[in-house]
Short mmCIF file of C-alpha atoms and ligand atoms in Angstrom, two decimals:
data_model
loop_
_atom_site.label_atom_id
_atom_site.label_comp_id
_atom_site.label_asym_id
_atom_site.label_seq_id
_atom_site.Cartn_x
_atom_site.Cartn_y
_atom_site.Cartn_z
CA UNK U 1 7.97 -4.69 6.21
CA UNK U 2 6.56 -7.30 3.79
CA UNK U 3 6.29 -6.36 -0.27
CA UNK U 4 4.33 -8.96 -2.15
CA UNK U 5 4.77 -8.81 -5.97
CA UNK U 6 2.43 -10.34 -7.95
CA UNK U 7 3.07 -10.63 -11.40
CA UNK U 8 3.39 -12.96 -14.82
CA UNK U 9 6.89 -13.21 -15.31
CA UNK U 10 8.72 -13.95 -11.88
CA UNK U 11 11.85 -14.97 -13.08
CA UNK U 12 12.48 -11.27 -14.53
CA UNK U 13 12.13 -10.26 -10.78
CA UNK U 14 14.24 -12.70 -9.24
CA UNK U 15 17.83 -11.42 -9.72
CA UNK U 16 17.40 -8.04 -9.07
CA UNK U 17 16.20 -8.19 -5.90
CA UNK U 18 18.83 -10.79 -4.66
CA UNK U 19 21.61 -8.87 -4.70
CA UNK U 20 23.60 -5.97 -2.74
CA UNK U 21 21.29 -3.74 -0.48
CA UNK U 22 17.91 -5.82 -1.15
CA UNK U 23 19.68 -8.63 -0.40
CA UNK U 24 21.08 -7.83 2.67
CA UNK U 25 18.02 -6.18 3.59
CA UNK U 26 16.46 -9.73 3.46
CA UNK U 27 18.57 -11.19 4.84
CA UNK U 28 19.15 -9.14 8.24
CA UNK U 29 15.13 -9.53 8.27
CA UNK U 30 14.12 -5.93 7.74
CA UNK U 31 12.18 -7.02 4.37
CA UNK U 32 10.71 -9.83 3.41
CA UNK U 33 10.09 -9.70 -0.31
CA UNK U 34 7.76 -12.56 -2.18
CA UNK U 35 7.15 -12.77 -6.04
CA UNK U 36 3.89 -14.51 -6.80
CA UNK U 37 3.17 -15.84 -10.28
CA UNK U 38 -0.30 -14.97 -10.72
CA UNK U 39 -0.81 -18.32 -13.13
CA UNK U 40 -0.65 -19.77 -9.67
CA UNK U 41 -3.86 -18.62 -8.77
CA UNK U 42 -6.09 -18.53 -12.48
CA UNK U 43 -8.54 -21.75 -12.24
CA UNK U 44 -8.09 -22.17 -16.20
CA UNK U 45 -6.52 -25.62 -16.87
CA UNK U 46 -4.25 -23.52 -18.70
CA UNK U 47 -3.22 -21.12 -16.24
CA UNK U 48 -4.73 -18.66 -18.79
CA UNK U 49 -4.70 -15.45 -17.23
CA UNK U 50 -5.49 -13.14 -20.13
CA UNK U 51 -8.11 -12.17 -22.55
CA UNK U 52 -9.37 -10.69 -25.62
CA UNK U 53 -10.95 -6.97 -24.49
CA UNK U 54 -14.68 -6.40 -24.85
CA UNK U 55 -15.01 -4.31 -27.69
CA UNK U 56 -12.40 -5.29 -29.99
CA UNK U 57 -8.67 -3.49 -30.63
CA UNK U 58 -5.14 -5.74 -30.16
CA UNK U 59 -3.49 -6.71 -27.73
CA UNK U 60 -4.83 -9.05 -24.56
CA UNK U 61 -5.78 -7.97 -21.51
CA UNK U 62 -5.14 -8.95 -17.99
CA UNK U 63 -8.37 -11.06 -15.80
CA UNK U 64 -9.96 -9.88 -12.88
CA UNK U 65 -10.47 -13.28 -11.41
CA UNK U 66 -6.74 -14.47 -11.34
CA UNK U 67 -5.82 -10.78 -9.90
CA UNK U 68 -9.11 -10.90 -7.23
CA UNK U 69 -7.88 -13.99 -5.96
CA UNK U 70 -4.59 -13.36 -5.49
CA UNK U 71 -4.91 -10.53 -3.46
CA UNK U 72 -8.14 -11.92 -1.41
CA UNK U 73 -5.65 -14.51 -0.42
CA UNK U 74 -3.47 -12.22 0.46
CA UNK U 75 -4.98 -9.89 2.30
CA UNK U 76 -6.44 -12.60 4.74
CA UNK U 77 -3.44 -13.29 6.04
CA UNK U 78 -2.23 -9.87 7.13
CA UNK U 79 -3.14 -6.16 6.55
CA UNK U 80 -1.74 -3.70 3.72
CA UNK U 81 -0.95 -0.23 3.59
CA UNK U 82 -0.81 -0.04 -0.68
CA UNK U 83 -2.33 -1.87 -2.90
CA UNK U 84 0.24 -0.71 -6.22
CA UNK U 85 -0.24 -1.31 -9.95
CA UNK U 86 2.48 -0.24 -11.99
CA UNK U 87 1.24 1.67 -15.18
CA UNK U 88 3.08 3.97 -17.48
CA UNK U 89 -0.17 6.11 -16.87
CA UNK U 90 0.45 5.94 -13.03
CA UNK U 91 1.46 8.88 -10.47
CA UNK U 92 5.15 9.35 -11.17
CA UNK U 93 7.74 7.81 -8.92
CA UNK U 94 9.84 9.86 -6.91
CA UNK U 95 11.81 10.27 -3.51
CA UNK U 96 9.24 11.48 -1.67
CA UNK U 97 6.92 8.45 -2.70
CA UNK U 98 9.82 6.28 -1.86
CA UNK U 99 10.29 8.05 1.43
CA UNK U 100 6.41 7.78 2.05
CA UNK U 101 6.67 4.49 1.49
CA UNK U 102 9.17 3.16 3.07
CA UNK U 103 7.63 3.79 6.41
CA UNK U 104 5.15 1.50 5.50
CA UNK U 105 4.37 -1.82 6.77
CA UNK U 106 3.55 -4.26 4.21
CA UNK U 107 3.00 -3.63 0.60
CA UNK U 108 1.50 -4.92 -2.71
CA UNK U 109 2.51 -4.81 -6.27
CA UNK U 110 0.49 -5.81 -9.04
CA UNK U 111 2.56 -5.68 -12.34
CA UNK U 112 0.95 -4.50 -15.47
CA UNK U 113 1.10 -6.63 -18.52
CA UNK U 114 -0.18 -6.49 -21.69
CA UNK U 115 -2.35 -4.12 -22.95
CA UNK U 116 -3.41 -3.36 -19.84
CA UNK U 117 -5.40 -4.93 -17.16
CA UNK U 118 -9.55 -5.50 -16.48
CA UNK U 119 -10.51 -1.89 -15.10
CA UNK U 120 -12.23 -3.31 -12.65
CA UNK U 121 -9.07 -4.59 -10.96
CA UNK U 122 -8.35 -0.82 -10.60
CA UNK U 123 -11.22 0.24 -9.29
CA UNK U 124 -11.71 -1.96 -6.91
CA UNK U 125 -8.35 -3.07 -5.53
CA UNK U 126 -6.01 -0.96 -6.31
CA UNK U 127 -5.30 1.93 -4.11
CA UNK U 128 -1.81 3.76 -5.77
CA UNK U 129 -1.22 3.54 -9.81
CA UNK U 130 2.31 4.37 -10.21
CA UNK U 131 4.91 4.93 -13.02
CA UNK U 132 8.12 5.45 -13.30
CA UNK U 133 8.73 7.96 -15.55
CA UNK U 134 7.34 9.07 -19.19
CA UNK U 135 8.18 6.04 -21.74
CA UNK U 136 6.56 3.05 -22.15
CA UNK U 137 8.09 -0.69 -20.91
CA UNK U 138 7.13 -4.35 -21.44
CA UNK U 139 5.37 -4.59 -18.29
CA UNK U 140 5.49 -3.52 -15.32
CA UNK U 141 8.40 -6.02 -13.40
CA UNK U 142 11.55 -4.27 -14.07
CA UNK U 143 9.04 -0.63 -12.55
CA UNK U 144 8.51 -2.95 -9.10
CA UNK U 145 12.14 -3.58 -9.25
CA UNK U 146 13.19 0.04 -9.44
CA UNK U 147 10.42 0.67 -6.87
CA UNK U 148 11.60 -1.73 -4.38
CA UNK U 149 15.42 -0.93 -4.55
CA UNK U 150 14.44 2.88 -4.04
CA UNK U 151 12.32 1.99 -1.15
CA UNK U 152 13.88 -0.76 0.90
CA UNK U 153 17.41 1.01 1.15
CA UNK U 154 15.54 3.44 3.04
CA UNK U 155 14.76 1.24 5.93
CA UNK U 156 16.45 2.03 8.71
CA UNK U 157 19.74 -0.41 9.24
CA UNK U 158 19.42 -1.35 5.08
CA UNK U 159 22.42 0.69 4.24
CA UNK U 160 25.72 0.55 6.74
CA UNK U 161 26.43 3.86 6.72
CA UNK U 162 23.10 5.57 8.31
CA UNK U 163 24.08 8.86 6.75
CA UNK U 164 24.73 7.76 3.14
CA UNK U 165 20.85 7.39 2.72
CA UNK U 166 20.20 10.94 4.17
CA UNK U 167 22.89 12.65 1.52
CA UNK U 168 21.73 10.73 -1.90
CA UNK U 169 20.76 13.38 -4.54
CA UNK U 170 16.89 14.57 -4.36
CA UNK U 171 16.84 13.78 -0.33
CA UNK U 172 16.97 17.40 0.05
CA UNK U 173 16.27 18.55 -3.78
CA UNK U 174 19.92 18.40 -4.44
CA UNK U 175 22.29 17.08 -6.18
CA UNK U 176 25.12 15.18 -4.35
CA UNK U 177 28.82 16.93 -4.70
CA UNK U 178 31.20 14.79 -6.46
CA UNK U 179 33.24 12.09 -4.80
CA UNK U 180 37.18 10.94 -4.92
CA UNK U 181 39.31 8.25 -3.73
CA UNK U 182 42.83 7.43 -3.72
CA UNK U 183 44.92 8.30 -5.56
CA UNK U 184 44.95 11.86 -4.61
CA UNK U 185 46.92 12.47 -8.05
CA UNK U 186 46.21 10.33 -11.37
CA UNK U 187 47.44 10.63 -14.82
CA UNK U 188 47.84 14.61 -13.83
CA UNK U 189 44.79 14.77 -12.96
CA UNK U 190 44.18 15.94 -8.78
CA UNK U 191 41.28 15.52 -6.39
CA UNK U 192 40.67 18.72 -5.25
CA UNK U 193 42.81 20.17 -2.70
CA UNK U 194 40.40 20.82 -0.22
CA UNK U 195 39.32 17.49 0.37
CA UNK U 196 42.34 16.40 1.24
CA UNK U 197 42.92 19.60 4.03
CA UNK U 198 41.33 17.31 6.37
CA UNK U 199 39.39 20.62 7.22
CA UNK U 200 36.07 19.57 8.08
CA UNK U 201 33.82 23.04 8.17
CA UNK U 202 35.64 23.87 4.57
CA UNK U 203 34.72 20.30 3.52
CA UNK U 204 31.47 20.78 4.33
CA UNK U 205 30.58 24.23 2.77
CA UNK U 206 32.47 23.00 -0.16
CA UNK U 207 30.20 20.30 -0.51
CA UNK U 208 27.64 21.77 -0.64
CA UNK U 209 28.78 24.69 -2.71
CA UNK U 210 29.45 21.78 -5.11
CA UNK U 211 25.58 20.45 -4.25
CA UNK U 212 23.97 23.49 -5.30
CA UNK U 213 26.31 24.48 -8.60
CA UNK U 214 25.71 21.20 -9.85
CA UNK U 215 21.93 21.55 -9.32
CA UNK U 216 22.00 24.97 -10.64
CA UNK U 217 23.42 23.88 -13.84
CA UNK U 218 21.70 20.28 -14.60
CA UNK U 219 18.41 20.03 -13.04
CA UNK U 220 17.71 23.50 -11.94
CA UNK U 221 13.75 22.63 -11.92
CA UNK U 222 14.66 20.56 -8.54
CA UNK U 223 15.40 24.48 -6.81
CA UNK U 224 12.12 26.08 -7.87
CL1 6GU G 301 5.11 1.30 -14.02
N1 6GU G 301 4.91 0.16 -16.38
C1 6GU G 301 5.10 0.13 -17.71
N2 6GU G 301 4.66 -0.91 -18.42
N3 6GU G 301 5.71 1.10 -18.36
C2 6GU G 301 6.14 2.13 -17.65
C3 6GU G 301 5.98 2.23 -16.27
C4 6GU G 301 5.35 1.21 -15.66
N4 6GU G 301 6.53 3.38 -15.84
C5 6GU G 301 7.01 3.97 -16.92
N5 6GU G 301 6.78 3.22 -18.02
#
């Protein structure tokens, strides 16, 4: 899988996607991820890639040429499942949309700035507007960011433990039970006995007893 960012500001993506899972991910091959500064392809002598709207109100607004030819490049060299803009007024993020698209093979993201970007850009290359959630951010970087962690630790081999991607909270509209480590006893205060029974069929219902009284109580919209 290949995810090509494109964005303004590609410092702000740099670090978190060079550490722990994404990282690794990278590094044992199973992602290649690649942060374009779209000044790199504007024609301005300026590397302007913004502009006053049509029509007046504040703010500046994002070009269609700088955007068209960063993607035509792009998509010359290879083929692409997505072509993502991140927007506050996008589809919202989720763990199925990760899921989905995880199993895809490579991947664009176009990272909203400004006031927004030349509609035409949407209309004619986009193909998935997403958000992640209802409140408003600088741009759209840190979203890709999220995005990205979310979907490459689902890649087969990303995460050691093959089963610790399959029991995260949501993967089955649950919450996950709590966890303990040693010590069994702190301060008073003791991990419950059960775990340490070494019991595995009670571990298991207990679990997910635990699962389903947590989701009950703090995001009970998840079992409707
Ligand atoms: Cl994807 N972008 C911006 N700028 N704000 C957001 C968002 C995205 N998702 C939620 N808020």
């Amino acid at each position: 899988m290949r995810i090509d960012i494109i964005t303004v500001l590609p410092e702000l993506l740099q670090s978190p996607l060079n550490y722990s899972i994404l990282k690794r991910a990278q590094d044992k091959k199973l992602v290649e991820i690649v942060v374009h500064n779209l000044r790199d392809y504007s024609l301005d002598k300026h590397r302007k890639v913004d502009d006053y709207p049509f029509g007046g109100e504040a703010g500046m607004v994002m070009q269609i040429e700088p955007v068209d030819r960063a993607i035509t490049q792009l998509k010359s060299e290879r083929e692409y499942d997505e072509v993502i803009f991140t927007t506050p007024d996008g589809e919202q993020f989720d763990q199925p949309m990760a899921n989905q698209l995880s199993m895809a093979g490579n991947l664009i993201i176009l990272c909203g700035h400004y006031k927004g970007i030349d509609y035409r850009i949407r209309e004619h290359f986009i193909t998935k507007e997403v958000s992640i959630g209802d409140y408003v951010l600088t741009g759209g970087e840190l979203a890709a960011a999220i995005m990205c962690d979310a979907i490459v630790r689902l890649i087969p081999g990303a995460i050691g433990d093959e089963q610790s991607a399959l029991s995260d909270s949501f993967q089955d509209n649950l919450l996950a039970p709590p966890v303990y480590t040693r010590p069994a006893e702190y301060k008073g205060w003791r991990v419950p006995d059960v775990l340490l029974s070494g019991h595995q069929r009670k571990i298991d219902e207990w679990k997910h007893e635990q699962s389903l009284e947590r989701t009950r109580r703090l995001r009970p919209d998840l079992l409707k």
